[in-house]
Coordinates of C-alpha atoms in Angstrom, one line a residue:
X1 CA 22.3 -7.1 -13.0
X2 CA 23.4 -10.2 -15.1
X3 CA 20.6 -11.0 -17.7
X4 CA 18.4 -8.2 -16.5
X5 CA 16.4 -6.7 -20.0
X6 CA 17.0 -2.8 -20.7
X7 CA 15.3 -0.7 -22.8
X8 CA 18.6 1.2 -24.4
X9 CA 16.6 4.4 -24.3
X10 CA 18.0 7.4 -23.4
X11 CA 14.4 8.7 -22.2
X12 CA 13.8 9.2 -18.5
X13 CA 10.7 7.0 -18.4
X14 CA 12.6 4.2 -20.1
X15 CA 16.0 5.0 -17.5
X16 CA 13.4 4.6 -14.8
X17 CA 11.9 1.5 -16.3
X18 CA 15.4 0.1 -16.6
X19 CA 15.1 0.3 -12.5
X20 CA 11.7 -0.6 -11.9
X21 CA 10.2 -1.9 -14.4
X22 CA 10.8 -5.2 -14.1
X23 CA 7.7 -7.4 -12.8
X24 CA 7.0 -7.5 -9.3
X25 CA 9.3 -4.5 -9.0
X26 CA 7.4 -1.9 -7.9
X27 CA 5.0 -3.7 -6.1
X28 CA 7.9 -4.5 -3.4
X29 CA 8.4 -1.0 -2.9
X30 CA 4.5 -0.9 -2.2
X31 CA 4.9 -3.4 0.3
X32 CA 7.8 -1.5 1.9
X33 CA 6.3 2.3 1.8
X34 CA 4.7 1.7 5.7
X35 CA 8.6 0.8 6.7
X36 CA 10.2 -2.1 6.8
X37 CA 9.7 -5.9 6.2
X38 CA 10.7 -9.3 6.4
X39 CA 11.2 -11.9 3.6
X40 CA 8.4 -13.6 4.5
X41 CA 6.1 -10.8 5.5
X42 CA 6.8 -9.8 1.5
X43 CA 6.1 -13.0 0.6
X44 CA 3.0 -12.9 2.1
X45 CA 1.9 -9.6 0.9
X46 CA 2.9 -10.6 -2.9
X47 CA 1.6 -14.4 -2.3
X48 CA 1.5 -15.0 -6.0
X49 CA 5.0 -14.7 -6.9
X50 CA 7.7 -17.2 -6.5
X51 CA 10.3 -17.2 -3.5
X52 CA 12.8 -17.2 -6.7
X53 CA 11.5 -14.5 -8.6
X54 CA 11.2 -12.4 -5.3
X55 CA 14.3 -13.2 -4.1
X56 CA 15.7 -11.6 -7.7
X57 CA 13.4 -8.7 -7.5
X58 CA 14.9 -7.7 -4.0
X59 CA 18.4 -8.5 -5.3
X60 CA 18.0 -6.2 -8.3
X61 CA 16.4 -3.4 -6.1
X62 CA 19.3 -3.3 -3.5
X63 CA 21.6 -3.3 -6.6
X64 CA 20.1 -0.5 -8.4
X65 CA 20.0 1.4 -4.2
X66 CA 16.1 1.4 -4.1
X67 CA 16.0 -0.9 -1.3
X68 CA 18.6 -2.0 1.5
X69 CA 19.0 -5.2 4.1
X70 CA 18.2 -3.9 8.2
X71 CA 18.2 -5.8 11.3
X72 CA 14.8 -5.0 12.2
X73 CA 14.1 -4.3 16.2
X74 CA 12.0 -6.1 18.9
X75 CA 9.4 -7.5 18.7
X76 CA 10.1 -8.3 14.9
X77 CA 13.9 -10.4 14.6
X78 CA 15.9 -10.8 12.0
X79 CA 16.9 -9.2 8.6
X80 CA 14.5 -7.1 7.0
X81 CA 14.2 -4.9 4.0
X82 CA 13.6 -1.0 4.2
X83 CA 13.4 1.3 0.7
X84 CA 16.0 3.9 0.9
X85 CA 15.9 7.2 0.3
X86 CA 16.0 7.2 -3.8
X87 CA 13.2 4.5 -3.0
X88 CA 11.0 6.8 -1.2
X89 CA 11.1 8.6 -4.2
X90 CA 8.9 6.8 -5.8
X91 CA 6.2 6.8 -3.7
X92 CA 4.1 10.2 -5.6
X93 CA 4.7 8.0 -8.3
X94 CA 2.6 4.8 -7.1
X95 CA 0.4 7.1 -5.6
X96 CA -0.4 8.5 -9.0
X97 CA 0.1 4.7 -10.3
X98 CA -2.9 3.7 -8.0
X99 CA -5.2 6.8 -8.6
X100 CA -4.8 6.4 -12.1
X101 CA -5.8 2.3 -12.1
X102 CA -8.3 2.1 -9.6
X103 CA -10.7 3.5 -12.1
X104 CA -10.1 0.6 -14.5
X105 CA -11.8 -2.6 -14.6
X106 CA -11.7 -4.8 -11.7
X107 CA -10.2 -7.8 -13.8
X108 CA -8.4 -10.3 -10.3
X109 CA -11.0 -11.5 -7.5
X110 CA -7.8 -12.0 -5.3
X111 CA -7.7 -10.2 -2.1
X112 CA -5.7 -7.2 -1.3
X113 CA -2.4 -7.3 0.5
X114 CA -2.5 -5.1 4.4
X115 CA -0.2 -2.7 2.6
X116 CA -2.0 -2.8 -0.7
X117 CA -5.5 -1.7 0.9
X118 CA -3.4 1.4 3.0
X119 CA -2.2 2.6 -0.2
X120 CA -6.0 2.5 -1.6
X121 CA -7.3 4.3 1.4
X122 CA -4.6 7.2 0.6
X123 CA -5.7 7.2 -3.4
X124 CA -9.4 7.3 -2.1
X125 CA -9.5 9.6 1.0
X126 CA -12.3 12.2 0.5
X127 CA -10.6 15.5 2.0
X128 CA -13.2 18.0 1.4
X129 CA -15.6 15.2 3.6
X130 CA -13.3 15.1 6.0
X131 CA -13.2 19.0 7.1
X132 CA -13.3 19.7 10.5
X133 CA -13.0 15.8 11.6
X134 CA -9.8 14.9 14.0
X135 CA -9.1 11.6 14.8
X136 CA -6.7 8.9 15.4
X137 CA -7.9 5.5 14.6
X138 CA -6.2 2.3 14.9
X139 CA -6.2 -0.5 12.2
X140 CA -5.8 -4.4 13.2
X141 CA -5.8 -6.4 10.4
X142 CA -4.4 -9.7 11.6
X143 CA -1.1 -9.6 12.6
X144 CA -0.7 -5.7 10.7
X145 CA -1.0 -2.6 12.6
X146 CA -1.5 0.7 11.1
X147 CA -1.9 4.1 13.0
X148 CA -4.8 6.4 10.5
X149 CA -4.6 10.0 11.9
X150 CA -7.2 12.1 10.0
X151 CA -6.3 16.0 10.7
X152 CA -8.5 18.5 8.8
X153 CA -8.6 17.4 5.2
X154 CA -5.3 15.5 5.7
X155 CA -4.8 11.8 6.2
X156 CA -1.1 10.3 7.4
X157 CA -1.1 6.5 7.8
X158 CA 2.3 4.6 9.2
X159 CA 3.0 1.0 10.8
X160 CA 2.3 0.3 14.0
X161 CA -0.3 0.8 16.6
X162 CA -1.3 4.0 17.9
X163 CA -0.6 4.9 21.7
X164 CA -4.2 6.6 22.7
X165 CA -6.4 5.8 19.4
X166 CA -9.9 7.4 19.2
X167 CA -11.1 3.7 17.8
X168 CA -9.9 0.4 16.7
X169 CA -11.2 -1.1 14.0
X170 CA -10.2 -4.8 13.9
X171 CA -10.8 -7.3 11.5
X172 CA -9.1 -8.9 7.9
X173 CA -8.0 -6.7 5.3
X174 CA -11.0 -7.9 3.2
X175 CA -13.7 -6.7 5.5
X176 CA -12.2 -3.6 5.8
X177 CA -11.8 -3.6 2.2
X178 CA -15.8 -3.9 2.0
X179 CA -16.7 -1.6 4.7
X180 CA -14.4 1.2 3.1
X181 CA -16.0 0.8 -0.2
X182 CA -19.4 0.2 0.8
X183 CA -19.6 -3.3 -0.3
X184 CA -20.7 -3.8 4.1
X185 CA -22.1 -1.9 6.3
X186 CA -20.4 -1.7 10.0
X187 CA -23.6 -3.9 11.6
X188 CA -23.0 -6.5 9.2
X189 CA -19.6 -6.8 8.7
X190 CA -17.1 -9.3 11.2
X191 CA -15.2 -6.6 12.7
X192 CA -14.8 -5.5 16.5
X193 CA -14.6 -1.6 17.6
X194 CA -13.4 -0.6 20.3
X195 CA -13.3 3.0 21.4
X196 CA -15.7 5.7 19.9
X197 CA -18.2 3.6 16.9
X198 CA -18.6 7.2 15.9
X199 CA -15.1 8.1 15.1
X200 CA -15.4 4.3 13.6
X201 CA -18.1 5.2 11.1
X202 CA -16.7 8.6 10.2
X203 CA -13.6 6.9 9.4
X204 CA -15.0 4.4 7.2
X205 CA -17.0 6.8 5.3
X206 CA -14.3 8.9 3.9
X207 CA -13.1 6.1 1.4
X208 CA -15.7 6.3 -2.0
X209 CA -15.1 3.9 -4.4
X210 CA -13.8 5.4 -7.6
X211 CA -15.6 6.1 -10.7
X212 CA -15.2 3.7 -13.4
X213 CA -12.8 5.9 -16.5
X214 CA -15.7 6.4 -19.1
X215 CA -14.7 4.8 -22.5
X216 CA -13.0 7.7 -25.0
X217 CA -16.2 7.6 -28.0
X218 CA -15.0 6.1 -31.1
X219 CA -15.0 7.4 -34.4
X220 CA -16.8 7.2 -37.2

């Protein structure tokens, strides 16, 4: 990792930096916690960084063993990338990441990435509303599909569709972005359902936006 910055801190926060900390870093491994990915399927989910500076990020991840080069199967061809095991590791730690900024300031009007909004619905799933509610539900969000599957107070997300869903929600990432956190409501919103609209609703309703983090009181 010629020229790469390093904190020279025996600390296990700044070891872990020394990985990750780069910028862009950990938002690959977002992108890749759903499985794998092409180049340009990254790309496209981090549209506002360079094809250099993402080439270099991916470089420095398979260096350090966080992520890996796959031949990805039909229908997708190609080389793709895939986190590996020490990169799975991380993922309590975006979770956590997430939880802990999604009740900062909004401060970008830039739309969430397919993968970005899956990782918001896990930091904002309402469990104890969700007792006693079993369903599969199917998302299609352009070209993305993700399989929801909410068992008790338990939701497990993964890519790809679902082979008997419940529902199928389909429509962009930003509309289901709105109708998660309440911004919509189903009537309005550009979005087809097939399957149960109950199951639909239910779904959608499970997502509360967080509460803004109250400033800490100053001091006299």
């Amino acid at each position: 990792m010629a020229g790469k910055r390093w904190y020279d801190d025996p600390c296990g926060v700044a070891r872990a930096l020394d990985m990750v900390g780069e910028r862009w870093a950990l938002l690959v491994v977002r992108e890749l916690l759903l499985g794998p990915k092409r180049f340009t399927d990254l790309r496209a989910g981090l549209s506002t960084a360079s094809q250099n500076v993402l080439t270099q990020r991916l470089r420095e991840l398979e260096e350090a063993g966080i992520v890996r080069r796959r031949g990805l199967a039909p229908p997708a061809s190609g080389t793709g990338y895939e986190l590996t095991d020490r990169g799975r590791e991380l993922e309590p730690v975006l979770l956590a990441l997430a939880r802990w900024g999604s009740r900062l300031p909004l401060t970008s009007e830039a739309d969430l990435s397919a993968d970005a909004l899956m990782l918001a619905l896990r930091t904002t799933f309402d469990a104890p509303a969700a007792r006693g509610f079993h369903a599969v539900v199917e998302l299609r969000l352009g070209v993305d599909r993700f399989r929801a599957e909410v068992s008790g107070d338990r939701l497990t997300l993964s890519r790809g569709e679902a082979p008997a869903p419940d529902a199928v929600i389909e429509t962009d990432a930003a509309t289901l972005r709105a109708l998660v956190f309440g911004a919509c409501p189903l009537g309005d919103a550009p979005v087809r359902v097939a399957g149960e609209v109950e199951v639909a609703e239910r779904f959608l309703g499970l997502f509360p936006r967080p509460a803004p983090r109250q400033a800490d009181a100053g001091s006299c």
